[in-house]
Coordinates of C-alpha atoms and ligand atoms in Angstrom, one line a residue:
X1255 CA 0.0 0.0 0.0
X1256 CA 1.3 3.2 -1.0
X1257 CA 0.4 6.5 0.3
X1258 CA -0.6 9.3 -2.5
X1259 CA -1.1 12.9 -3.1
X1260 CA -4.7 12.2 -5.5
X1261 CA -6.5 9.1 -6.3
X1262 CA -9.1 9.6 -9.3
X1263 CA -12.0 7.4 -9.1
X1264 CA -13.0 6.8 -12.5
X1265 CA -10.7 6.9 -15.9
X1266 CA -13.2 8.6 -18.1
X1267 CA -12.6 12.0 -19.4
X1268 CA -13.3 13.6 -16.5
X1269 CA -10.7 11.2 -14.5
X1270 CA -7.9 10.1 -16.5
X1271 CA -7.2 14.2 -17.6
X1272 CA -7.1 14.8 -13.9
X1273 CA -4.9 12.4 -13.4
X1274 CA -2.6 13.1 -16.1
X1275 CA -2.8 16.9 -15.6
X1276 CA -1.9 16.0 -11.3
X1277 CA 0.9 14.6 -12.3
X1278 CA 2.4 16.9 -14.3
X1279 CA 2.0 19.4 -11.7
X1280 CA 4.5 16.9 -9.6
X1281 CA 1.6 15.1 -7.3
X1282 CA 2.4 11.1 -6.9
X1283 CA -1.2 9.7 -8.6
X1284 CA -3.2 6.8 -9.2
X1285 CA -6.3 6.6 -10.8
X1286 CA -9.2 3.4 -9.8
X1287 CA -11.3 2.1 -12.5
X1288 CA -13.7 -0.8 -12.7
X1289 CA -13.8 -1.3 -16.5
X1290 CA -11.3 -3.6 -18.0
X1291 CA -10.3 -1.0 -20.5
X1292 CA -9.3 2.7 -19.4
X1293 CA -11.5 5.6 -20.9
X1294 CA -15.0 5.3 -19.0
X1295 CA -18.5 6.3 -21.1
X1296 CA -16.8 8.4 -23.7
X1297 CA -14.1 6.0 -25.2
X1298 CA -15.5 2.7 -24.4
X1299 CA -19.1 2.7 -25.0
X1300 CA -20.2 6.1 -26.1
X1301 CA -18.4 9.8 -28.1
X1302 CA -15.5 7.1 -29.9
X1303 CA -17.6 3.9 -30.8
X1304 CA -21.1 5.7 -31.7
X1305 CA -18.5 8.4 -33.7
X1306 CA -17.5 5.3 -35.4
X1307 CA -21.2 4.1 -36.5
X1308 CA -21.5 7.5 -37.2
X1309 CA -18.3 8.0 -39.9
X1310 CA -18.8 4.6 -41.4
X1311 CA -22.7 4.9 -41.8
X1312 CA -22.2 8.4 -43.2
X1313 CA -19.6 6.9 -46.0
X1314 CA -21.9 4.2 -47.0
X1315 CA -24.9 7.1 -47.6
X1316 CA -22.2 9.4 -49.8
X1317 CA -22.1 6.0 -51.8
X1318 CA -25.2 5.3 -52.5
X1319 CA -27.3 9.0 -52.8
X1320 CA -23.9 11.2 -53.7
X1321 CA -21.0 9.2 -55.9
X1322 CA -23.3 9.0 -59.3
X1323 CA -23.9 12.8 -58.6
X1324 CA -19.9 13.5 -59.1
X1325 CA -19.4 11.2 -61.8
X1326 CA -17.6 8.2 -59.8
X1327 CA -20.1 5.1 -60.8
X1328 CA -19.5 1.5 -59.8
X1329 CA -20.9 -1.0 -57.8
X1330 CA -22.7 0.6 -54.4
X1331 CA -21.0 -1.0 -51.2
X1332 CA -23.1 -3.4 -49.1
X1333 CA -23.2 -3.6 -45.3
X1334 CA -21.1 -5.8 -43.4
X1335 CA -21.7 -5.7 -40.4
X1336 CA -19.2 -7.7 -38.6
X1337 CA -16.7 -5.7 -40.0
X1338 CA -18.6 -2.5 -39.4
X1339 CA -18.4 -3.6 -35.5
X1340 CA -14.5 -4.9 -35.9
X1341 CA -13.7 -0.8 -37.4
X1342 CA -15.5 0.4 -34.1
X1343 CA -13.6 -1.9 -31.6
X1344 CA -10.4 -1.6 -33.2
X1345 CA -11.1 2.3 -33.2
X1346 CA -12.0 2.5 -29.5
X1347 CA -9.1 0.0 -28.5
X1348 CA -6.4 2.1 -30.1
X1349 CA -8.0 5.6 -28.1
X1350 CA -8.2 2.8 -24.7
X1351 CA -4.5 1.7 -25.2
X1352 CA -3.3 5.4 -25.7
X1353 CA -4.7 6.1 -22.2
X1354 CA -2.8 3.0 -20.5
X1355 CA 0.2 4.2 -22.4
X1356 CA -0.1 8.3 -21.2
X1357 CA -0.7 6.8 -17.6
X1358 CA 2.4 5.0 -17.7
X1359 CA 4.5 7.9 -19.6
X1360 CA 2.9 10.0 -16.4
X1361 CA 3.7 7.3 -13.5
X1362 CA -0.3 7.3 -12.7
X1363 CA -0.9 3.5 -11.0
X1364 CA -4.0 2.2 -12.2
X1365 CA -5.8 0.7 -9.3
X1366 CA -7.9 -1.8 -11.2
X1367 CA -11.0 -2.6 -9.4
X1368 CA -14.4 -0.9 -8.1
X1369 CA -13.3 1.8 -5.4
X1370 CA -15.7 2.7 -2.2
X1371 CA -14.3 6.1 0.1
X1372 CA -13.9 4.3 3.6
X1373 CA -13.5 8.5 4.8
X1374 CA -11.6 11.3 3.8
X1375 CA -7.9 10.1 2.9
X1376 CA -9.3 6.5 2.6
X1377 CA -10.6 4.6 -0.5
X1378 CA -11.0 1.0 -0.8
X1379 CA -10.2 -1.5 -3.7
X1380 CA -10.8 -4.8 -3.3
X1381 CA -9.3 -5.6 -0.1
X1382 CA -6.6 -2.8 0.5
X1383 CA -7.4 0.7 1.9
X1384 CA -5.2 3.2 0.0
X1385 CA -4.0 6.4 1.7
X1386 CA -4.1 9.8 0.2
X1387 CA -4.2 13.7 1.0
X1388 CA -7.0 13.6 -1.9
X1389 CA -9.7 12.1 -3.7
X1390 CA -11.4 13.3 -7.5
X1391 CA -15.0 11.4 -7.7
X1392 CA -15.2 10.8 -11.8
X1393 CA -17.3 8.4 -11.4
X1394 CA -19.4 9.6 -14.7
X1395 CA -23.1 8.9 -15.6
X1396 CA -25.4 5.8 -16.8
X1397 CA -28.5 5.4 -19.2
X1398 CA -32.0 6.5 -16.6
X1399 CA -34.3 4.1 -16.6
X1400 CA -37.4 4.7 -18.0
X1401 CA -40.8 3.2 -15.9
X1402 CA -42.5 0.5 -17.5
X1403 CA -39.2 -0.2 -19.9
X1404 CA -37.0 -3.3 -19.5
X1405 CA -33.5 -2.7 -20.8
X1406 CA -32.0 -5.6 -21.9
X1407 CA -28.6 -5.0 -24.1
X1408 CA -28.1 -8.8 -24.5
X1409 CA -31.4 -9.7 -26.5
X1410 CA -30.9 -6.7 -28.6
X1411 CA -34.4 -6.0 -28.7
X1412 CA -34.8 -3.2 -26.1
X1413 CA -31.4 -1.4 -26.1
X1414 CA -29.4 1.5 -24.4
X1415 CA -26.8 3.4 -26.1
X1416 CA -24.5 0.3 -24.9
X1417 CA -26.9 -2.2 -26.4
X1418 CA -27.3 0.2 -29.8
X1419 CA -23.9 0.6 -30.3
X1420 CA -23.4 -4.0 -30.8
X1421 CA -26.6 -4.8 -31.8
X1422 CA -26.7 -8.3 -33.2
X1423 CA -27.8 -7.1 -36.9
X1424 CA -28.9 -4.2 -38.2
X1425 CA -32.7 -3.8 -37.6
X1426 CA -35.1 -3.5 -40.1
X1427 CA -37.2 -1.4 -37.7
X1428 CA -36.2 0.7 -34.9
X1429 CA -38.0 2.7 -32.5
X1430 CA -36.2 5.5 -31.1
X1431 CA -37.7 6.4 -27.2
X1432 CA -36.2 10.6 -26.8
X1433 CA -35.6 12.5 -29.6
X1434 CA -32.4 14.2 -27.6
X1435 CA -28.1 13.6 -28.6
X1436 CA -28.0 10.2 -28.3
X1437 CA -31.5 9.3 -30.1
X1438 CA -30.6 11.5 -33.0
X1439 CA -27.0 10.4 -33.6
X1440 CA -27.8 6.7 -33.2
X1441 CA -30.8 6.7 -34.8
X1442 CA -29.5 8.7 -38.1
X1443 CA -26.3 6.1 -38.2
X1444 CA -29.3 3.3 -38.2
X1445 CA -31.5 4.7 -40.8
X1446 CA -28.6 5.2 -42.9
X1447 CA -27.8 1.5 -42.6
X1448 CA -31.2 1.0 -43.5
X1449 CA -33.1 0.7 -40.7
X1450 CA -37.0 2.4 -40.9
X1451 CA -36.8 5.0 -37.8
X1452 CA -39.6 6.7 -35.5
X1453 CA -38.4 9.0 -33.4
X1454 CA -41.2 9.0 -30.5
X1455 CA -40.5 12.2 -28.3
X1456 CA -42.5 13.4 -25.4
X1457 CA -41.4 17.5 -25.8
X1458 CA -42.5 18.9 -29.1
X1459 CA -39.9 19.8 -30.6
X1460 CA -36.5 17.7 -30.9
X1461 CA -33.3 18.5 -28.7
X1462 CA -34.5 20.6 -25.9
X1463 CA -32.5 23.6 -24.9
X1464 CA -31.3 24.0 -28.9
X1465 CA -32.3 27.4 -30.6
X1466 CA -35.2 27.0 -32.0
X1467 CA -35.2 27.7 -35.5
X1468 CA -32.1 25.2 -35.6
X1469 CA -34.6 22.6 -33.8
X1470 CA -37.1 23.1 -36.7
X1471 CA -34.9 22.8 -39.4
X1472 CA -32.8 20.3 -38.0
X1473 CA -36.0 18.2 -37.6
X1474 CA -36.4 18.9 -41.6
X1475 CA -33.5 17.4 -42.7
X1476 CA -33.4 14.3 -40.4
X1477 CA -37.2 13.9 -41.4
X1478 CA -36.1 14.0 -45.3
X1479 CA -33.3 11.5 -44.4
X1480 CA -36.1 9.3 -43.5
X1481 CA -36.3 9.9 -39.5
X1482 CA -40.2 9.8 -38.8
X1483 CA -40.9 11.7 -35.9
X1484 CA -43.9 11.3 -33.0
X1485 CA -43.5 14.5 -31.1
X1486 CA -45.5 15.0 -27.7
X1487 CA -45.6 11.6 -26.7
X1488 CA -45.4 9.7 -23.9
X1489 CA -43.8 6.4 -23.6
X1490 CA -45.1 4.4 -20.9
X1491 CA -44.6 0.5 -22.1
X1492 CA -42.8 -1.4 -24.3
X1493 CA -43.2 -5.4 -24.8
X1494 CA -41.3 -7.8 -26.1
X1495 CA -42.8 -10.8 -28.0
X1496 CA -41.0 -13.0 -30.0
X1497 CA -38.5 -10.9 -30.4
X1498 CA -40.2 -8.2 -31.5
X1499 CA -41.3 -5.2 -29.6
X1500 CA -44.4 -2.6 -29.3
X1501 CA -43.8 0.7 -28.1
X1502 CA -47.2 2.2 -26.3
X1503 CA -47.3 6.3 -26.0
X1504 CA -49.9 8.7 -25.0
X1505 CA -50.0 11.4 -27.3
X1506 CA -50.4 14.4 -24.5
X1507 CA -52.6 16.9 -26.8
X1508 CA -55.2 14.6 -26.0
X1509 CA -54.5 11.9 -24.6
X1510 CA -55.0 9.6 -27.1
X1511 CA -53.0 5.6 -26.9
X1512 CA -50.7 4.5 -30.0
X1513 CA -48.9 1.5 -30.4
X1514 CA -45.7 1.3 -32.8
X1515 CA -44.0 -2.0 -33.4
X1516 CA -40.1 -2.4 -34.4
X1517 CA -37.4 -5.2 -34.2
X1518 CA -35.6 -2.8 -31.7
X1519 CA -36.2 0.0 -29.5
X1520 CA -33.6 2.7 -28.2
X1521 CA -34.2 4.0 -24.8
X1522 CA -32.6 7.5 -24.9
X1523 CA -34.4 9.5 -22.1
X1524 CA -31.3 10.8 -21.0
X1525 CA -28.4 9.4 -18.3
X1526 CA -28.0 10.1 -14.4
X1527 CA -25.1 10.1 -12.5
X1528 CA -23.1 6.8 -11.5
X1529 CA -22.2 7.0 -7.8
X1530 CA -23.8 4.0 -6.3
X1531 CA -21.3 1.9 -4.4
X1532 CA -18.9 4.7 -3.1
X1533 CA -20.3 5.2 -0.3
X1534 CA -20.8 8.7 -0.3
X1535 CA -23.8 8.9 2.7
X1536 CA -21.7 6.8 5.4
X1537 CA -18.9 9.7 4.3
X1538 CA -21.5 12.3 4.3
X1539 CA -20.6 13.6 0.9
X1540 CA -24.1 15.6 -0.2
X1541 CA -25.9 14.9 -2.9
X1542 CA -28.2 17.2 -5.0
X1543 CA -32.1 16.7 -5.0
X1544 CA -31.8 14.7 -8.6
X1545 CA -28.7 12.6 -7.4
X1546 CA -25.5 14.3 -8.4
X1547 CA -22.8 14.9 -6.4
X1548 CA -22.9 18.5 -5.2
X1549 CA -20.2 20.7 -5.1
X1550 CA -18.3 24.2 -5.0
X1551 CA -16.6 26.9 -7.4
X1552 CA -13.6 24.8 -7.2
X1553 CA -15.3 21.2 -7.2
X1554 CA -15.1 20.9 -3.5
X1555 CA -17.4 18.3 -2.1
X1556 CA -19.3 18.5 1.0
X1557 CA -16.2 16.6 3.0
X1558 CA -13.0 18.6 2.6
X1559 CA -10.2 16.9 0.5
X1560 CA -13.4 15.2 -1.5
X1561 CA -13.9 16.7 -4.7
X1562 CA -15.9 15.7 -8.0
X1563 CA -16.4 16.8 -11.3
X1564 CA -18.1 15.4 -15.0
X1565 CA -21.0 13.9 -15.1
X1566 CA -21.4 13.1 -11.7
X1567 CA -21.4 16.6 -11.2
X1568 CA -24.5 18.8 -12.4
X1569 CA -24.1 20.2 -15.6
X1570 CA -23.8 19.3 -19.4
X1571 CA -22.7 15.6 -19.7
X1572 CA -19.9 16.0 -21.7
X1573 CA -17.0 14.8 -22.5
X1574 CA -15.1 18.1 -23.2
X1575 CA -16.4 19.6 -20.1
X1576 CA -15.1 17.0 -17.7
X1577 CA -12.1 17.2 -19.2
X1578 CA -11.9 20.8 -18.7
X1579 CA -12.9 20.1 -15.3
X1580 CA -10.7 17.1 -14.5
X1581 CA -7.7 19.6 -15.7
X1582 CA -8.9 23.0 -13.6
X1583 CA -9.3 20.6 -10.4
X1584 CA -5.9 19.2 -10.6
X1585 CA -4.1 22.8 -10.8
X1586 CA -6.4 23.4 -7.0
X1587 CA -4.9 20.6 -5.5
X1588 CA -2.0 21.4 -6.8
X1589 CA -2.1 25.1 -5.1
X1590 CA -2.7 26.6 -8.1
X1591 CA -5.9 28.5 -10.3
X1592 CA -8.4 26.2 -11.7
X1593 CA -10.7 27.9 -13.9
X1594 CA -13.9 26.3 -16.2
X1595 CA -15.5 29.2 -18.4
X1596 CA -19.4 27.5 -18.3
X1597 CA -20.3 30.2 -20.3
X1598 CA -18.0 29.2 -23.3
X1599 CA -18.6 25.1 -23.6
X1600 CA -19.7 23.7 -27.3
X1601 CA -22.0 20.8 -28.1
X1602 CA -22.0 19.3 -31.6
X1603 CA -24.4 16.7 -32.6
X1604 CA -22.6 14.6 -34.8
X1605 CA -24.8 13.5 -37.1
X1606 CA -25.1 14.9 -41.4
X1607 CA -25.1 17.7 -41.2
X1608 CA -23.4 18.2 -38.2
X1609 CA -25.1 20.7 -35.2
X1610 CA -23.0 23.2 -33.3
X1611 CA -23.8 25.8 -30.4
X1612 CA -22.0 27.8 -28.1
X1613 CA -23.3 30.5 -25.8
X1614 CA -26.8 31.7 -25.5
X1615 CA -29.8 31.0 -28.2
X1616 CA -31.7 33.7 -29.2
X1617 CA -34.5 32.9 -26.9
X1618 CA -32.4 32.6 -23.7
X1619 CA -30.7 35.8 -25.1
X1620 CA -34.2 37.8 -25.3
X1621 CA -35.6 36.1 -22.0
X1622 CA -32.2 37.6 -20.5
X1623 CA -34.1 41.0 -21.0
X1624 CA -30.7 42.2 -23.6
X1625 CA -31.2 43.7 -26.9
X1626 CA -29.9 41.5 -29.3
X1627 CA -29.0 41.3 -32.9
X1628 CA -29.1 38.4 -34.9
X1629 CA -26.8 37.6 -38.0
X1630 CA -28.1 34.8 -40.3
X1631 CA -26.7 33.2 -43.3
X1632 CA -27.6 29.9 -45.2
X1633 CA -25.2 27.6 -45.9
X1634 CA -26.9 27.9 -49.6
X1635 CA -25.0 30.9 -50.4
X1636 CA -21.7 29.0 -49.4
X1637 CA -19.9 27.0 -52.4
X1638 CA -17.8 24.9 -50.5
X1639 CA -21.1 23.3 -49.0
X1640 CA -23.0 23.0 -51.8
X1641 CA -20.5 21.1 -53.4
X1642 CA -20.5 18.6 -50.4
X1643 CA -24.4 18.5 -51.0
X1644 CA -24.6 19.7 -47.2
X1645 CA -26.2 23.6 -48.1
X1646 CA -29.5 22.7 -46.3
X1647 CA -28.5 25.0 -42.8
X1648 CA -27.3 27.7 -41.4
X1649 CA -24.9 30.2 -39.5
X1650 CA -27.1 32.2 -36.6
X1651 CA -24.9 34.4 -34.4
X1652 CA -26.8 36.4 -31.6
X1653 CA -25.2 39.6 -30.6
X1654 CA -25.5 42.2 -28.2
X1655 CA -27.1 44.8 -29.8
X1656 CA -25.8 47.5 -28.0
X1657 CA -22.1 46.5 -27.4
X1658 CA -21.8 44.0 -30.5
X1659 CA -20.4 41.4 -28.1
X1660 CA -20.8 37.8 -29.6
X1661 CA -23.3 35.9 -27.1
X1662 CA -23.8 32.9 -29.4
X1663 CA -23.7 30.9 -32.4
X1664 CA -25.4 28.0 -33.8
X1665 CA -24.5 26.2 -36.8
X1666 CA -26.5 23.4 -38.6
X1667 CA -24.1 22.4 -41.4
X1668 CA -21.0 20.3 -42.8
X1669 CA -18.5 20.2 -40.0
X1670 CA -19.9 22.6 -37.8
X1671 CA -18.6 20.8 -34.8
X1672 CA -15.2 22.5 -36.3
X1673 CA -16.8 25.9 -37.1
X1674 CA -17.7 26.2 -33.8
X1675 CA -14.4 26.9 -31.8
X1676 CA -13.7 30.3 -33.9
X1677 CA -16.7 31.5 -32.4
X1678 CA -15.8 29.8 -29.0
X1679 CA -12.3 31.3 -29.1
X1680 CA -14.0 34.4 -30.1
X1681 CA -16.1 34.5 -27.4
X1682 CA -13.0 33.6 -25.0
X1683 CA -11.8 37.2 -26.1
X1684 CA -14.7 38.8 -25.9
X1685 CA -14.9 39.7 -28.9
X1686 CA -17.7 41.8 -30.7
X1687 CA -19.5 40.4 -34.6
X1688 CA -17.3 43.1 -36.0
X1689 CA -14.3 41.4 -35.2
X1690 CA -15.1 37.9 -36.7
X1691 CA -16.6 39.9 -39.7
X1692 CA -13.3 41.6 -40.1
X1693 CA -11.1 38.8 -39.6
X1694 CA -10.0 37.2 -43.4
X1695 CA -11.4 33.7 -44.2
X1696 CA -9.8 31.5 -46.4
X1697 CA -12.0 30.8 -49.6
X1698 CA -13.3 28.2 -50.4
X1699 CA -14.2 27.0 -46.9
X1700 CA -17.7 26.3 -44.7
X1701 CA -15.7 29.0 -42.2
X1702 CA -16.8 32.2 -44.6
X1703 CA -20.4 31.2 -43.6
X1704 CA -19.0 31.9 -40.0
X1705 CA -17.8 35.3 -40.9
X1706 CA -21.1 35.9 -43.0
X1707 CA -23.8 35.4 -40.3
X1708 CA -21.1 38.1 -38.4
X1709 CA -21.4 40.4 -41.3
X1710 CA -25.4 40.0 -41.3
X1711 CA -25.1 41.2 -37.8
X1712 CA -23.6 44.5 -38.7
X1713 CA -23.8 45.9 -42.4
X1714 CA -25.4 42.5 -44.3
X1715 CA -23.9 39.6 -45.8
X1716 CA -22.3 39.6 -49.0
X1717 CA -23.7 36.4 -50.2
X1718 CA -27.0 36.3 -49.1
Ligands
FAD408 P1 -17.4 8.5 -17.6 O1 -16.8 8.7 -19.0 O2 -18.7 7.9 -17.4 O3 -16.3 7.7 -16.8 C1 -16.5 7.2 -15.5 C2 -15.7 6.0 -15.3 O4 -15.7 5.7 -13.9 C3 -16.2 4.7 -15.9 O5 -15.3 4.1 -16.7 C4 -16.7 3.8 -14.8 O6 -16.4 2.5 -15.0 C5 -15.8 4.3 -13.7 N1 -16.3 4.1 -12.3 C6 -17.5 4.4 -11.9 N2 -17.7 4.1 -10.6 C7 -16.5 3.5 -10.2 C8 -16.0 3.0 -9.0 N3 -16.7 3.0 -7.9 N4 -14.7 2.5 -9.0 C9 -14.0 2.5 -10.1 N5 -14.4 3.0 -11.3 C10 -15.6 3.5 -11.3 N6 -19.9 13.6 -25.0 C11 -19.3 14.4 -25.9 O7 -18.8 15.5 -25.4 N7 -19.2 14.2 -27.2 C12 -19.8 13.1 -27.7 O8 -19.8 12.9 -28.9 C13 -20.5 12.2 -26.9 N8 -21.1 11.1 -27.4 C14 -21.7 10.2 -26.5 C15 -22.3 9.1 -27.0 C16 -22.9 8.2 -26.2 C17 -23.6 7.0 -26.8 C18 -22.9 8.4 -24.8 C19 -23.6 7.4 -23.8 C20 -22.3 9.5 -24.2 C21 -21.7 10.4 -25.1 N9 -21.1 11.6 -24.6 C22 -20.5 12.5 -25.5 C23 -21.1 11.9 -23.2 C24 -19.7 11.5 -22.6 O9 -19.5 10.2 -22.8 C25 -19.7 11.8 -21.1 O10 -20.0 13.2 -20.9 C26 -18.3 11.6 -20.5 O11 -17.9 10.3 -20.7 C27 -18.3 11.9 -19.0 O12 -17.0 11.7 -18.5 P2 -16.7 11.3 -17.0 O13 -15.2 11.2 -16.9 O14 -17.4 12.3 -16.1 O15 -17.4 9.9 -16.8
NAI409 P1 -31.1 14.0 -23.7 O1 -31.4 14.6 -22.4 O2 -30.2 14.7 -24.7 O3 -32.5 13.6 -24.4 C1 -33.4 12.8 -23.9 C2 -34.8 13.1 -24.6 O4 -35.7 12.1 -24.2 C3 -35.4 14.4 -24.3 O5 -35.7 15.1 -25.5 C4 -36.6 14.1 -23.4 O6 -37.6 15.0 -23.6 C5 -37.0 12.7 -24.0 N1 -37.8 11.9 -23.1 C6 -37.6 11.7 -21.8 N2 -38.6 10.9 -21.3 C7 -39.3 10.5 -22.4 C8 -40.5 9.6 -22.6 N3 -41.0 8.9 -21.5 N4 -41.0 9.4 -23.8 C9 -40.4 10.1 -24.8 N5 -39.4 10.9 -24.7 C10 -38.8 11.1 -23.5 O7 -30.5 12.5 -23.3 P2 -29.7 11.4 -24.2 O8 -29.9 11.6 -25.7 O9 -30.0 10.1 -23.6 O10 -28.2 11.8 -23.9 C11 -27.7 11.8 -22.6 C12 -26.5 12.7 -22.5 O11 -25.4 12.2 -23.2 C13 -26.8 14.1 -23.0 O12 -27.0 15.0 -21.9 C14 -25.6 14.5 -23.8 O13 -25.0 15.6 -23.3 C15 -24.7 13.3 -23.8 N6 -24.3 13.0 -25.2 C16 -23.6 13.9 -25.9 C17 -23.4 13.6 -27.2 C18 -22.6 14.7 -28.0 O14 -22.1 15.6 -27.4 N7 -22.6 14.6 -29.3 C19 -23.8 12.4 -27.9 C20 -24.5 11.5 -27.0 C21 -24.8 11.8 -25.7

């Protein structure tokens, strides 16, 4: 038994960044994890495997509805999907491997095993208490349960994310229960394998939270890629006969009982966070009223020395924030400034066309009770897009109307999860529509639809 500076509990994003960025600061580390594999959620069984699906599923659509477009004829590729899986484990066991490999580079033990905190100082693996001055919870997140819905990921007939990401075959049917991240990206990947998909939501309008006119035409283009959506509905059974199962939902405008039948069913009503097992009440680490660990500006816990961050922490589940937290907490123990800008944190939506916000939509802008400005452009007036038959979105940047400060952007288009970060770096600098409107863009590139929506917030867009 060794005695250390930090123990991480959990090698997700969130964990194994801490770790790594604690011992670069000079503190002797070790990091617990149950899985096999180091990684947690993110690498293992959700962002790398489900990107995966994603890229591959993607290709297979450019094939089949793009290649004859551009001239390139031949043969269209079929589907196997044995191999299809092999690309997504190989994919996710090269990211796993890299992490062993930075933990050794770093001299970070990996405690392997399910840790419970015996006290503050104290955590338990397996038989052996370890000592240390401080402990990380990272501990992550798991599907929710949804009342009168049996998950089970083994039949492949009512799934989780886990369960969609292996399933047996590729459906012919597939009912799609939440019509949020994960719901959207899987379920896109399994109509463009061929799979018919209903989206059955209970809000009425897809992704909650998302500006709204990206939710609407967002909804368009995943309803002309063949998503059918069921939108104010709620889910309360689904059975399983012979394999097959029938999804029953209340539609709440009036009340009214509809049953839709698939060969699977994705549960994807959203994920709570993972701290069973730890012990946390006999510590008397507090939770918050829906379950999450609750802590300070600097990721304190109730007990001092007990800190947590990710998804076990309220807040966008993300990968990219608990990695931004895992790093900031690291420099505190360390006796140094950890700092998370909240205000500044992306989310993509990887399907085609990608989805990208940052900041506040124009709604929570307006509600804010500022003047704002909005800068639109369409991604039709763009020539790099429409010769990558992506033109269908947009650009919408929300300004301060008084101070021109950038507040937000949202982008529905090809590779806006890489569009987004000049806005995010923009924002970092707090700098005004002007500025990205003046800044030069290379040509041709999605980017000048960035600078565009700037220059509809001031003067007007050339292109539009
Ligand atoms: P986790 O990644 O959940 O890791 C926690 C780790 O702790 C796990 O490995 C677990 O085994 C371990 N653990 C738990 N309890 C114990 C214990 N008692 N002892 C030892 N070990 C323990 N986010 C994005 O930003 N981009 C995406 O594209 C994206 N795609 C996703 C796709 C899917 C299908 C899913 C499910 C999630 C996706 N997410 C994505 C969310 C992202 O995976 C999470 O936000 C992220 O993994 C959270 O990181 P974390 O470190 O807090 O926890
Ligand atoms: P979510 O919270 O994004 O969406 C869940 C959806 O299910 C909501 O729209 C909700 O209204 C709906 N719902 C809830 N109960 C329902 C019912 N009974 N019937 C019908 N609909 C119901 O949760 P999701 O998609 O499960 O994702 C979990 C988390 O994982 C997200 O918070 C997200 O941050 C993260 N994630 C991020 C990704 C990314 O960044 N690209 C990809 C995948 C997941």
């Amino acid at each position: 038994m060794s005695t250390y500076d930090l123990i991480v509990i959990g090698a997700g994003p969130g964990g194994y960044v801490c770790a790594i960025r604690a011992a670069q600061l000079g503190l002797k580390v070790a990091c617990v994890e149950g899985r096999e594999t180091l990684g947690g959620t993110c690498l293992n069984v959700g962002c790398i495997p489900s990107k995966a699906l994603l890229h591959a599923s993607h290709m297979l659509h450019e094939t089949h509805e793009n290649f004859e477009k551009m001239g390139l004829m031949g043969a269209k590729p079929k589907v196997d999907w044995d191999k299809m899986q092999g690309y997504k484990a190989e994919t996710v066991a090269g990211n796993t491997k890299g992490i062993e490999f930075l933990f050794k580079k770093n001299k970070i033990d990996w405690l392997k095993g399910w840790a419970s905190i015996e006290g503050a100082g104290k955590v338990k693996v397996g038989e052996t208490v370890h000592e240390t001055k401080n402990i990380v919870i990272a501990t992550g997140s798991e599907p929710a349960s949804l009342k009168g819905v049996t998950v089970d990921n083994d039949a492949g007939v009512v799934v989780d994310s886990t369960g969609a990401l292996s399933l047996p075959r590729i459906p012919k049917s597939m009912v799609v229960i939440g019509a949020g991240v994960i719901g959207l990206e899987l379920g896109s990947a399994y109509a463009r394998l061929g799979a018919e998909v209903t989206v059955v939501e209970f809000l009425d309008a897809i992704t909650p939270g998302m500006d709204g006119e990206v939710q609407k035409q967002f909804q368009k283009i995943l309803a002309k890629q063949g998503l059918k959506f069921v939108l104010g509905a709620a889910v309360s059974e689904v059975e399983v006969e012979k394999g097959k199962a029938e999804v029953t939902y209340k539609l709440r405008k009036d009340d009214s009982e509809h049953e839709v039948k698939a060969e699977c069913v994705l549960v994807a009503t959203g994920r709570r966070p993972h701290v069973a097992g730890l012990g946390l009440d006999k510590v008397g680490v507090a939770l918050t009223d829906r379950g999450f660990v609750q802590v300070d500006e600097h990721w304190q816990t109730s007990v001092q020395g007990i800190y947590a961050i990710g998804d076990a922490v309220p807040g966008p589940m993300l990968a990219h924030k608990a990695e931004d937290e895992g790093m900031a907490v690291a420099e505190v123990i360390a006796g140094k400034h950890g700092h998370v800008n909240y205000d500044v944190i992306p989310g993509v939506i990887y399907t085609t066309p990608e989805v990208a916000s940052v900041g506040l939509t124009e709604e929570a802008a307006k509600e804010s009770g500022r003047k704002v400005k909005v800068g639109k452009f369409p991604f039709m007036g763009n020539a790099r897009a429409k010769a990558l038959f992506q033109a269908e979105g947009f650009v919408k940047m929300i300004a301060d109307a008084e101070t021109d400060r950038v507040l937000g952007c949202h982008i529905i288009g090809p590779n806006a999860g890489e569009m987004i970060h000049e806005v995010c770096v923009a924002m970092e600098f707090g700098a005004s529509a002007q500025d990205i409107a003046l800044t030069c863009h290379a040509h041709p590139t999605c980017s000048e639809a960035v600078r565009e929506a700037a220059l509809a917030c001031g003067g007007g867009a050339i292109h539009a």
